[in-house]
Short mmCIF file of C-alpha atoms in Angstrom, two decimals:
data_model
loop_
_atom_site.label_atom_id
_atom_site.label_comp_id
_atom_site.label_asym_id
_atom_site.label_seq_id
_atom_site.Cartn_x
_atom_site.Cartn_y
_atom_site.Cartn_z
CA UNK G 1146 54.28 78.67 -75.32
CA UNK G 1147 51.10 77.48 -72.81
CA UNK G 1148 51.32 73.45 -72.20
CA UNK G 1149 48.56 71.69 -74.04
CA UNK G 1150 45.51 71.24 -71.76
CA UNK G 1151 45.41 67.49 -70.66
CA UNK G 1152 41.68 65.87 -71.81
CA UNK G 1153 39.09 65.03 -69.22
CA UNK G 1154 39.65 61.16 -67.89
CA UNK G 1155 37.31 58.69 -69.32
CA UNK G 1156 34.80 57.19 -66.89
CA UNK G 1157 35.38 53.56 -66.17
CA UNK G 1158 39.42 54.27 -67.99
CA UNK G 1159 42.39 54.17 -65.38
CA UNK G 1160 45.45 55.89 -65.35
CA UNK G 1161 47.38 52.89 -66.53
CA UNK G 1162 46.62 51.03 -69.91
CA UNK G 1163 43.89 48.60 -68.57
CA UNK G 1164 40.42 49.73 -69.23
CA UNK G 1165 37.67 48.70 -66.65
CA UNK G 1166 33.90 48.22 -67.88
CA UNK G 1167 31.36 49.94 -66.68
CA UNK G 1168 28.67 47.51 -67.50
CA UNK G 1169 28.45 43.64 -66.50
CA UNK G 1170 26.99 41.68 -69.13
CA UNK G 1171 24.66 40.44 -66.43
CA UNK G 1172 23.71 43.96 -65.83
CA UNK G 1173 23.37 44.67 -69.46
CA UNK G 1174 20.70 41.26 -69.90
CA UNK G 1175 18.73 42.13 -66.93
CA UNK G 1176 18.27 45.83 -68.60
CA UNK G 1177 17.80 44.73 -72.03
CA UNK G 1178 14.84 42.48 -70.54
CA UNK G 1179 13.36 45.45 -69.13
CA UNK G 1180 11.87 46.32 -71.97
CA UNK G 1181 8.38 44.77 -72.86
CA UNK G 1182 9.22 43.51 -76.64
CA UNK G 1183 11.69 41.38 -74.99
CA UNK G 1184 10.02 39.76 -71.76
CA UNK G 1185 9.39 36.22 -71.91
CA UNK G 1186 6.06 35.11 -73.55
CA UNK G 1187 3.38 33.52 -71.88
CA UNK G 1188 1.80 30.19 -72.95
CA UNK G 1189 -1.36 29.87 -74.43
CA UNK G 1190 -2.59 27.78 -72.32
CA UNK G 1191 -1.76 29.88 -69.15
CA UNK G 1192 -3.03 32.95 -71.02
CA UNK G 1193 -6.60 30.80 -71.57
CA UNK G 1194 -6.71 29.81 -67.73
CA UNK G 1195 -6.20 33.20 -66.72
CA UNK G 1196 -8.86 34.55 -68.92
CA UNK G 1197 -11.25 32.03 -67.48
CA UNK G 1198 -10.28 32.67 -64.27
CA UNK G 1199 -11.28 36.72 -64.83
CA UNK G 1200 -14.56 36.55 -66.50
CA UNK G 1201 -15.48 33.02 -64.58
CA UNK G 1202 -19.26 33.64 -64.35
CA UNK G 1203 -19.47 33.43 -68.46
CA UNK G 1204 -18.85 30.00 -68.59
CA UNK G 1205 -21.34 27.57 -68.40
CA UNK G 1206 -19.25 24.39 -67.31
CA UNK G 1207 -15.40 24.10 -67.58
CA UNK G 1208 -15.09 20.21 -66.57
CA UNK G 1209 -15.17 19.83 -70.23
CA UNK G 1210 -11.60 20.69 -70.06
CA UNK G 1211 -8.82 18.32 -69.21
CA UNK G 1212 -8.36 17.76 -65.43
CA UNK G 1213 -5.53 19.66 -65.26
CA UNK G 1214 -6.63 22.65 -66.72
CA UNK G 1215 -9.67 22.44 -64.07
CA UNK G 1216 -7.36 22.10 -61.27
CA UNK G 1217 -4.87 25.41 -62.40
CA UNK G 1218 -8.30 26.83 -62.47
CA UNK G 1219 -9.97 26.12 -59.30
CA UNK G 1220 -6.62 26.59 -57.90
CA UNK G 1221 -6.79 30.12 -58.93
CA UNK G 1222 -9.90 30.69 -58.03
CA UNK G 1223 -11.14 32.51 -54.67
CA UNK G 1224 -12.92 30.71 -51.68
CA UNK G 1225 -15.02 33.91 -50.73
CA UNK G 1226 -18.24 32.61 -53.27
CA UNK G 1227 -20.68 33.10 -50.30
CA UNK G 1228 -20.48 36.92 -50.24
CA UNK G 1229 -22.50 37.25 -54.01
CA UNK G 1230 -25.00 35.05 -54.76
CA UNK G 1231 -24.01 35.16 -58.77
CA UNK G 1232 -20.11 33.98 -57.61
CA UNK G 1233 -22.23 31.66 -55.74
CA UNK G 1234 -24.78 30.39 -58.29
CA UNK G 1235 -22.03 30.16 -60.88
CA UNK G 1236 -19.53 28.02 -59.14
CA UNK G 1237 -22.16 25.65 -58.20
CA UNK G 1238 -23.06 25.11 -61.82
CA UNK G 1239 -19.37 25.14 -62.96
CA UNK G 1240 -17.45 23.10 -60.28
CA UNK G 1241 -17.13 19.96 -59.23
CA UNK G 1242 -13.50 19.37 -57.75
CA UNK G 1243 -13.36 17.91 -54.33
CA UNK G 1244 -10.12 19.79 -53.53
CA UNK G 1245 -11.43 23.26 -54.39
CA UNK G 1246 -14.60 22.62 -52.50
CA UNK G 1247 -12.55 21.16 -49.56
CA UNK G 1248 -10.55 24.06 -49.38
CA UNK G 1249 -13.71 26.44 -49.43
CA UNK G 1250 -14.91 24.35 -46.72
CA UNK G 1251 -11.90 24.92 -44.44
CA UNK G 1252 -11.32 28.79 -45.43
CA UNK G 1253 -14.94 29.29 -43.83
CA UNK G 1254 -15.88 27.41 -41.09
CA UNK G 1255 -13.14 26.24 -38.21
CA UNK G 1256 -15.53 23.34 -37.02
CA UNK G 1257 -14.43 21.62 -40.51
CA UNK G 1258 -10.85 19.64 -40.22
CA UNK G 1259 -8.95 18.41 -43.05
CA UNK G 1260 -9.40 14.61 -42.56
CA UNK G 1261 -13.51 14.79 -41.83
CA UNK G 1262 -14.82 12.24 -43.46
CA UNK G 1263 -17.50 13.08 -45.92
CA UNK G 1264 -19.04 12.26 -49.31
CA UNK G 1265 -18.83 15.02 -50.92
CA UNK G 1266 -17.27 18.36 -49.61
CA UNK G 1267 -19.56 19.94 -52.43
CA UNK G 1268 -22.36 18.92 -50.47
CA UNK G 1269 -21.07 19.81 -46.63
CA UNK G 1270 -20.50 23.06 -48.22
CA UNK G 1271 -23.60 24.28 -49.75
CA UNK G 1272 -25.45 22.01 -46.37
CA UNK G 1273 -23.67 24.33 -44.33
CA UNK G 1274 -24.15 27.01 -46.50
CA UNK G 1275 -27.99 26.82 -45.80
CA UNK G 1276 -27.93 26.49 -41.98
CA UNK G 1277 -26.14 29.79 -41.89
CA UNK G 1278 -28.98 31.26 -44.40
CA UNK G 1279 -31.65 29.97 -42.12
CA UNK G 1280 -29.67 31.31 -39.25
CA UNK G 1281 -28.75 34.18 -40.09
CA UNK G 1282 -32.20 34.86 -41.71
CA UNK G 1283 -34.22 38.30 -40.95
CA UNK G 1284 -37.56 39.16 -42.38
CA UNK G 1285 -37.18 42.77 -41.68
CA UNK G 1286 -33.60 43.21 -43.92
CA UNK G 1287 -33.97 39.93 -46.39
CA UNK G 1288 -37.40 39.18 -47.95
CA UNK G 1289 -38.80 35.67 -47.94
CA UNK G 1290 -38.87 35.97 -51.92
CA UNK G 1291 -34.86 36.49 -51.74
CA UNK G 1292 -34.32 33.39 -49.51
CA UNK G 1293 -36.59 31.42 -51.82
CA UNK G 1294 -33.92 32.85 -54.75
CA UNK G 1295 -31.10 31.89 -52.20
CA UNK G 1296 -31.80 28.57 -51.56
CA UNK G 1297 -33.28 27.56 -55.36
CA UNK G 1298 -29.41 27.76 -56.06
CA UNK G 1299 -28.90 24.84 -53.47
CA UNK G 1300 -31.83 22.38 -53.88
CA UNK G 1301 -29.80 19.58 -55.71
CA UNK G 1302 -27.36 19.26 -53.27
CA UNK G 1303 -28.92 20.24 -49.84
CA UNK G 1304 -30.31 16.58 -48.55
CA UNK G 1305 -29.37 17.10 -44.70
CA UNK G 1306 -29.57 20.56 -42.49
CA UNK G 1307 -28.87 21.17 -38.78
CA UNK G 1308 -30.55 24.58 -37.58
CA UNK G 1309 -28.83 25.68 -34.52
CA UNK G 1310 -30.63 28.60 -33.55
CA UNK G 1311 -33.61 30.18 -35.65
CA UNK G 1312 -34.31 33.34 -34.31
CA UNK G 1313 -36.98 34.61 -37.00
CA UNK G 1314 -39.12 31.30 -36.42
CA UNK G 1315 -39.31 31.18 -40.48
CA UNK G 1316 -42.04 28.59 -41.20
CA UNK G 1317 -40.66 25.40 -41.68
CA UNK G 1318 -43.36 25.54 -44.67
CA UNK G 1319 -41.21 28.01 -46.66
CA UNK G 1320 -38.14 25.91 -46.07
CA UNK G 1321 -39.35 22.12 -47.24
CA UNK G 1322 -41.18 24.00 -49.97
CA UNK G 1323 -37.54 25.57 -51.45
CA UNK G 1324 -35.53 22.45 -50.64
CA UNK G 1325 -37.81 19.45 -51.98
CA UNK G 1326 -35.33 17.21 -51.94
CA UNK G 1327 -33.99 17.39 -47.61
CA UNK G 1328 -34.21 14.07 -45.90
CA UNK G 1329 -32.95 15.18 -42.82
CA UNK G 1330 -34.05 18.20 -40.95
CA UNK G 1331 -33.10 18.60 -37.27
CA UNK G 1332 -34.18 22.93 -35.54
CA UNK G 1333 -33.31 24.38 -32.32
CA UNK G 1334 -35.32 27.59 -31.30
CA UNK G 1335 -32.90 28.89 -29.44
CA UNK G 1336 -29.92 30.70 -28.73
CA UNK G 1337 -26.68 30.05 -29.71
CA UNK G 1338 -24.33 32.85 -27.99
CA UNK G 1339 -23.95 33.64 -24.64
CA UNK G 1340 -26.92 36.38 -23.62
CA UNK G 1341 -25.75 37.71 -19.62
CA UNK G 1342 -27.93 40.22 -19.18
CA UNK G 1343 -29.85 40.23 -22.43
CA UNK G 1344 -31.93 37.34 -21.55
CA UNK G 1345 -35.25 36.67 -22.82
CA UNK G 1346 -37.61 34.04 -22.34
CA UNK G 1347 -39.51 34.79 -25.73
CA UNK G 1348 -36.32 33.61 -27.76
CA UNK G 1349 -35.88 30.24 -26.14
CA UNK G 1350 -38.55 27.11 -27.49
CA UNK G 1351 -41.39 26.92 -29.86
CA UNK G 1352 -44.17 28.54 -30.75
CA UNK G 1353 -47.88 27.56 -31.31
CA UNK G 1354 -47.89 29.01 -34.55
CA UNK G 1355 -44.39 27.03 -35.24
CA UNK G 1356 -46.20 23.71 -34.27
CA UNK G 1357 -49.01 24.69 -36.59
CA UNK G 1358 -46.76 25.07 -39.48
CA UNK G 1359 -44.95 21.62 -38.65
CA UNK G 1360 -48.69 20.28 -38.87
CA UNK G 1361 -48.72 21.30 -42.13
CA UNK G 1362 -44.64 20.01 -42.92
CA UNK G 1363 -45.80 16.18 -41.65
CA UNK G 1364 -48.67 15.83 -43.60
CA UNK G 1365 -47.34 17.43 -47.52
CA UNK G 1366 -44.15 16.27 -47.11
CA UNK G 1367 -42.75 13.38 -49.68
CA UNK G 1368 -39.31 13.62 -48.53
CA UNK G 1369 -38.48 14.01 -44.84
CA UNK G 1370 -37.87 11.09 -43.28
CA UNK G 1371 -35.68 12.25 -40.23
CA UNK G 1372 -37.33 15.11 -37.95
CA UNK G 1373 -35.08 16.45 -34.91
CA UNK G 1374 -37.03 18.92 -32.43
CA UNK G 1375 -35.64 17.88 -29.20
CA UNK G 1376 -35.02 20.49 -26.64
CA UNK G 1377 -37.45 23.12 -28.05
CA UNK G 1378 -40.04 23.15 -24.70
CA UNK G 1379 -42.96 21.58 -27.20
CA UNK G 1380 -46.01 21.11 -24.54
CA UNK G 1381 -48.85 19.50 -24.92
CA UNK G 1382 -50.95 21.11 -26.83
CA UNK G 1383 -48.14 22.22 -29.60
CA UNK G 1384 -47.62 17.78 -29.41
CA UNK G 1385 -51.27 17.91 -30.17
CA UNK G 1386 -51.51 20.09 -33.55
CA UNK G 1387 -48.31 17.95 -34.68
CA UNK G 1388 -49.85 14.71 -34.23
CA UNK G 1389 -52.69 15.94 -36.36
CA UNK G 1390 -50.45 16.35 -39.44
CA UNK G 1391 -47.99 12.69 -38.58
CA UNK G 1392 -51.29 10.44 -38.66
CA UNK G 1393 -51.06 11.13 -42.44
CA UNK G 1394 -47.57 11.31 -43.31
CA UNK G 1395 -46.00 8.71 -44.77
CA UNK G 1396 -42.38 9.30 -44.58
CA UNK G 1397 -41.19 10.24 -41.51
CA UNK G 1398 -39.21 7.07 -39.92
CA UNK G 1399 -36.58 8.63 -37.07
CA UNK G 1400 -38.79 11.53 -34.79
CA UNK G 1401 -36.89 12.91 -31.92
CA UNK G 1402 -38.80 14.62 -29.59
CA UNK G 1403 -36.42 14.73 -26.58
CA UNK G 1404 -35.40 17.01 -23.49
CA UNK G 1405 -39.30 18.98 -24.37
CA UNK G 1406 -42.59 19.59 -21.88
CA UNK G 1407 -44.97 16.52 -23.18
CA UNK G 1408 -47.22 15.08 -20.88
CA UNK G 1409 -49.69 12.37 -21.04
CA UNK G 1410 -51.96 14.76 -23.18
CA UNK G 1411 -49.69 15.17 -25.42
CA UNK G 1412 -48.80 11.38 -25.89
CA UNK G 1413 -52.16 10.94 -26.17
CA UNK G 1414 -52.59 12.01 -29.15
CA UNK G 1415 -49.24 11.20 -30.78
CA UNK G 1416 -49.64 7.32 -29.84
CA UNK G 1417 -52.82 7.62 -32.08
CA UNK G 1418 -50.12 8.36 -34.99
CA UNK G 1419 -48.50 4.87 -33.83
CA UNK G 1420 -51.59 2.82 -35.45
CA UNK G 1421 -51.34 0.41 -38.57
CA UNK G 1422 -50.85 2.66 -41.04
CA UNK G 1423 -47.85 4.31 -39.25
CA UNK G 1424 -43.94 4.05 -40.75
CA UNK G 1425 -42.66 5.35 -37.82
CA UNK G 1426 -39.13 2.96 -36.74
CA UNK G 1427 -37.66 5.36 -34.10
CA UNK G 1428 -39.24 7.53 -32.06
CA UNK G 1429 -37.31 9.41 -29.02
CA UNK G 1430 -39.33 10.50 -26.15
CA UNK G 1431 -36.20 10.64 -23.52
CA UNK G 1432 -36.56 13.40 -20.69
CA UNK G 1433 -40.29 14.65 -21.11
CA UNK G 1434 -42.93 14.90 -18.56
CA UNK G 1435 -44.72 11.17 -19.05
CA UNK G 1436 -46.69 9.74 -16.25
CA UNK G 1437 -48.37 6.53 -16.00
CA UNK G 1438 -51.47 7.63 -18.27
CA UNK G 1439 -49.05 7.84 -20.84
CA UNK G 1440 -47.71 4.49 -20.69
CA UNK G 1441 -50.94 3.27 -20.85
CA UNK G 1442 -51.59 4.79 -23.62
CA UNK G 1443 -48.74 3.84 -25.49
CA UNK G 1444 -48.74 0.40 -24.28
CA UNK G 1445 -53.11 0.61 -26.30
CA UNK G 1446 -51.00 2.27 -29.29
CA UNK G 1447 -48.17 -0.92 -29.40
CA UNK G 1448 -51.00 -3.55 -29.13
CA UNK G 1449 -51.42 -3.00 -33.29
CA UNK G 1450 -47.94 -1.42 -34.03
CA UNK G 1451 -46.08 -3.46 -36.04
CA UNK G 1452 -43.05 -0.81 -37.42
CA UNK G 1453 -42.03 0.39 -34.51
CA UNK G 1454 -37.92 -1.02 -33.91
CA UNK G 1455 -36.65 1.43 -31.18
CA UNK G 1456 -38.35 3.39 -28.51
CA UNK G 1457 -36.63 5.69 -26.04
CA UNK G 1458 -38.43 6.66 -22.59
CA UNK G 1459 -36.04 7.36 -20.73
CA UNK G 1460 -36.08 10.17 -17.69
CA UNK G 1461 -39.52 9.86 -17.21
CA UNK G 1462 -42.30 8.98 -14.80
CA UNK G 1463 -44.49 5.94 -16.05
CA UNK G 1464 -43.89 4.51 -12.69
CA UNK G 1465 -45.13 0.71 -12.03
CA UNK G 1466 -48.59 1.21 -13.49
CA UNK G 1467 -47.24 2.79 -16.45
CA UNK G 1468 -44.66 0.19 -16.81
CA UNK G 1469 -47.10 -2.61 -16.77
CA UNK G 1470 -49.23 -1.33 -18.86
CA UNK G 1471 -46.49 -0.39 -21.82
CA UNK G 1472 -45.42 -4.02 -21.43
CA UNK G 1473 -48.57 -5.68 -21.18
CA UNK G 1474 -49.34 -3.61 -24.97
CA UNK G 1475 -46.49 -5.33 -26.26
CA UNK G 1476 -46.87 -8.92 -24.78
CA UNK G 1477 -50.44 -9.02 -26.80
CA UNK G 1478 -49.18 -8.06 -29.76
CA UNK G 1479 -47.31 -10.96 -31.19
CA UNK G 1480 -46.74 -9.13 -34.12
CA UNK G 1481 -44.59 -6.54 -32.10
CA UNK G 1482 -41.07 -5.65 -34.18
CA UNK G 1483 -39.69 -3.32 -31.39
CA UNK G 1484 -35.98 -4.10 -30.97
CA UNK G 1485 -34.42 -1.77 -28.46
CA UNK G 1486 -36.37 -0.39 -25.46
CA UNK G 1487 -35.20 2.22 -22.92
CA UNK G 1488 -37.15 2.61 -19.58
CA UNK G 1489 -34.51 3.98 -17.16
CA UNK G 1490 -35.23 5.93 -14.59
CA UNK G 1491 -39.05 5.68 -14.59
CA UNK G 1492 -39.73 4.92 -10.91
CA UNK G 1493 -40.61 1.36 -11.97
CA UNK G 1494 -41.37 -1.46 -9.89
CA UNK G 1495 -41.83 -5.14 -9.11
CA UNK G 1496 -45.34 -4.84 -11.04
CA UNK G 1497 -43.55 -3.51 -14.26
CA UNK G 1498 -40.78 -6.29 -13.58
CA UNK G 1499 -43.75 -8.67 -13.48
CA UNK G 1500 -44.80 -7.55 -17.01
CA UNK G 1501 -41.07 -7.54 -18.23
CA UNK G 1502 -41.32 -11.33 -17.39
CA UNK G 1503 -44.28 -12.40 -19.18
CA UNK G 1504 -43.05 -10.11 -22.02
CA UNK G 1505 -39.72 -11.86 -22.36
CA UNK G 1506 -41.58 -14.91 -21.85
CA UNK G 1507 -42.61 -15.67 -25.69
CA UNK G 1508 -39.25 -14.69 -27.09
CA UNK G 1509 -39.79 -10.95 -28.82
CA UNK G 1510 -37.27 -9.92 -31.14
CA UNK G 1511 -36.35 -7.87 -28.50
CA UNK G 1512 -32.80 -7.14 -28.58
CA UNK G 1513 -31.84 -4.28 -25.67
CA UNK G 1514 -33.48 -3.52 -22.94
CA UNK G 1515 -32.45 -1.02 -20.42
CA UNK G 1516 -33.97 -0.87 -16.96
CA UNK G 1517 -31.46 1.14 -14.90
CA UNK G 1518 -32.36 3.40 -12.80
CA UNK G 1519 -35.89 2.28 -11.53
CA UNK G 1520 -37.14 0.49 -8.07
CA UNK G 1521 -36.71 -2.85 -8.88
CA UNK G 1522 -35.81 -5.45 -6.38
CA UNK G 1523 -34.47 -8.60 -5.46
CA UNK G 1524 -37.81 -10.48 -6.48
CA UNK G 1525 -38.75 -8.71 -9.92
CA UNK G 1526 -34.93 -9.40 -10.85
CA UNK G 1527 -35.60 -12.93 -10.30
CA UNK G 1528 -38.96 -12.63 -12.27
CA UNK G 1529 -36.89 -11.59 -14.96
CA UNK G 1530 -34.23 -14.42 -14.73
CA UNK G 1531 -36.26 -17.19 -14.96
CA UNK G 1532 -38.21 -15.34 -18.21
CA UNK G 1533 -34.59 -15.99 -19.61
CA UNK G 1534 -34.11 -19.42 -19.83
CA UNK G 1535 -36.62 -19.77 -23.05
CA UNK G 1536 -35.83 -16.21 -24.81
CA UNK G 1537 -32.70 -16.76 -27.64
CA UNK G 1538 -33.29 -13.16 -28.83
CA UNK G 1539 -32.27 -10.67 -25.78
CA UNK G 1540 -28.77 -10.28 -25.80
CA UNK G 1541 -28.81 -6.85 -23.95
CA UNK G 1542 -30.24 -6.04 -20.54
CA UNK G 1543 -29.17 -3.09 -18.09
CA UNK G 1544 -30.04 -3.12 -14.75
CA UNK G 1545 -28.00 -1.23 -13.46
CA UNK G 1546 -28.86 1.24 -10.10
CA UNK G 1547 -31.55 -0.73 -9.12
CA UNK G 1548 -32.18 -2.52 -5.56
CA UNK G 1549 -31.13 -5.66 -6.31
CA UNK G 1550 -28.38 -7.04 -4.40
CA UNK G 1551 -26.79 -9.27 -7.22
CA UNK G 1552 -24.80 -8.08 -9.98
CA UNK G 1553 -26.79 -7.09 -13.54
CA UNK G 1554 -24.64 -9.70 -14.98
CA UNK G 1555 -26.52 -12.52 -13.49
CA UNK G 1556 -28.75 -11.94 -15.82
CA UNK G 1557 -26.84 -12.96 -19.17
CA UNK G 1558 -27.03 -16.03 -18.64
CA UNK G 1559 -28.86 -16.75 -21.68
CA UNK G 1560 -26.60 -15.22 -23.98
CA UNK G 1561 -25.13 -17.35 -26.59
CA UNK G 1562 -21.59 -17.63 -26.89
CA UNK G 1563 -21.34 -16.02 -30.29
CA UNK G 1564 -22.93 -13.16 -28.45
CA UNK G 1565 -21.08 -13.41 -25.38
CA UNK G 1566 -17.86 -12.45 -27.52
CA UNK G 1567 -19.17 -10.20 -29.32
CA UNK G 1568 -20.38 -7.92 -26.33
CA UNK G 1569 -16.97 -8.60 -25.15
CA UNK G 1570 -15.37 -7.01 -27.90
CA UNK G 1571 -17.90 -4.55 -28.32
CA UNK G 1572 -16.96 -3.52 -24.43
CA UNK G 1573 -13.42 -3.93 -24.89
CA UNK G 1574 -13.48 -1.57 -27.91
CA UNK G 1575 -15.66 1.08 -26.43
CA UNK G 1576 -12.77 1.11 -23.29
CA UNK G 1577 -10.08 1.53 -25.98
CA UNK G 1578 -11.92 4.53 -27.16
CA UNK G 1579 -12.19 6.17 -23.83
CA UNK G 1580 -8.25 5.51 -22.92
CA UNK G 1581 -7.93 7.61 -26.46
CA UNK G 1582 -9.92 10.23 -25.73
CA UNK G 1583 -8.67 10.72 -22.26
CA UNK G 1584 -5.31 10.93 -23.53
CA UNK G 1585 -5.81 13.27 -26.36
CA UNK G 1586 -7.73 15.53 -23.61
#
């Protein structure tokens, strides 16, 4: 008789009596969860913020929802709104949130650092949004209509723009015209990158038909009141055609025309814009090509000025006749507001020191005064002293690299000893600074 055939061992059974499972219960909940009816459920709420998140450019403005909502929102939400103008023109309209705008600020540019101080990081964005526009702008690949569309999306928050290099010389026109409501304006026609062996004359400095164009900008604007064209070679007949359009604007208070080409024909006709009906405060002529025609004709504008509160003419050449005549300008006009005054390095001396004197003599509001840098001597120093016993309003004077063989501060000796501290401090602070710097270098 065969022997029964033995039955095939059970998986997971051993050969004694105790039976091993195959399946963990942990195993068995992880593959039961596997399934979709039996994944966890979402919340509402995060099923709402996702949704807005996806279709974000329907909305017209989510800050009607609670503030936490808006940040799980904006949290969610990408930084990259510059590369489509309707991501763009939507999140403008829609958000608000400091944060998200901060961190859109610092995903783009590297010159931005966490702890800048600013009043709005809304603001620096879309600000710096339009200097790369205007930078980056080419009339042969993006019509002037498209900019206009560009930077209609901007024109409520755009109140300050720096223009490091503008290439296409885009007329200033289009630009005030599209952003009615900039304050501050400051362009550079230059170069920005390094050009070796690609260099070209025609990209560096303004053109005539740039300075007609800022003719037009100074006399329709109703919102500018801080121009910066320093360093753009302006000569003097581009000075000229500019003047024309400042002797009837009447909003432009801080005009930098620094490190340009202006000579005495030039200044000519822009101390004709310094007459009665000027608003002018600060004007920056530092490092052009002044002689001492155009210190006489400044010194004829400054005899009716009375809005003028800081002047810079610095690296220049008035020389002493020049010199004299600026200052003799200002000592006839008793009406004269001008509170800082830089003259370094003009070649001036003992006749301008002379005309410093008799200036200081009737107590201007004259606050700083910096001579450094000229020819003035032993004798036009002491000029100068003795025109300080009576004057309680200079509290500043450098004099510093002249040939005089006393120290400059000789000459404080009518400082007040409320002032005397405070340039103290003020000196003591700025050294404080410097020891920082030096060690953070």
């Amino acid at each position: 008789m065969p022997a029964p055939q033995q039955a095939p061992p059970i998986p997971g059974v051993a050969t004694g009596s105790v039976v091993e499972p195959t399946l963990r219960v942990t195993d068995y909940a992880s593959r039961t969860l596997e399934h979709p009816s039996l994944r966890p459920v979402k919340q509402l709420k995060s099923l709402a913020i996702e949704t807005i998140v996806r279709n974000f450019r329907i909305y017209e403005d989510i800050n009607l929802l609670p503030a936490q909502d808006v940040e799980a929102i904006t949290s969610a939400l990408t930084t990259a709104i510059h590369t489509d103008d309707a991501t763009l023109e939507s999140t403008v309209r829609s958000i608000h949130s400091e944060p998200y705008w901060r961190r859109c600020c610092l995903d783009r540019w590297q010159s931005c650092h966490p702890m800048m101080r600013v009043s709005s990081w809304k603001q620096t964005y879309l600000e710096n949004h339009t200097r790369d526009l205007l930078e980056a702008y080419d009339q042969h690949t993006v019509g002037e209509f498209t900019l206009k569309k560009q930077l209609s999306v901007l024109v409520h928050f755009v109140h300050a723009v720096e223009v490091r290099q503008l290439l296409s010389h885009l007329s200033p026109v289009t630009v005030t015209e599209a952003l009615p409501n900039m304050s501050v304006l400051k362009v550079h026609y230059g170069v920005q990158r390094a050009l070796r062996m690609d260099y070209n004359r025609m990209l560096f400095g303004m053109q005539m038909p740039d300075a007609t164009a800022w003719a037009q900008v100074l006399k329709q604007t109703e919102s500018l009141t801080m121009l910066d064209l320093s360093g753009n070679l302006v000569d003097d007949d581009m000075a000229r055609f500019m003047s024309l359009g400042l002797k009837d604007n009447m909003t432009i208070t801080h005009l930098d025309l620094s490190h340009n080409k202006i000579g005495n024909r030039g200044l000519r006709q822009l101390a004709k814009a310094l007459g009665p009906n000027s608003v002018l405060t600060n004007l920056n002529l530092c490092d052009n090509q002044i002689h001492a025609d155009g210190g006489r004709y400044l010194g004829r504008a400054l005899k009716a000025n009375q809005v003028l509160i800081h002047l810079n003419l610095r690296l220049n050449r008035l020389a002493d006749g020049g010199g004299r005549m600026l200052f003799y300008g200002m000592h006839l006009n008793p009406a004269c507001q001008l509170l800082s005054l830089d003259v370094s390095s003009n070649a001036m001396g003992l006749e301008s020191a002379k005309a410093v004197a008799e200036f200081l003599q009737d107590d201007p509001p004259l606050h700083k005064l910096d001579l450094s840098g000229n020819f003035i001597e032993e004798e036009g120093a002491q000029c100068i002293q003795k025109s300080l016993t009576d004057n309680s309003n200079l509290w500043h004077m450098v004099l510093q690299k002249n040939h005089i063989p006393v120290s400059y501060t000789h000459l404080r000796a009518h400082e007040t000893p409320e002032h005397l501290v405070c340039r103290l401090l003020l000196e003591k602070k700025k050294k404080k600074i410097k020891r920082k710097k030096a060690c953070m270098r």
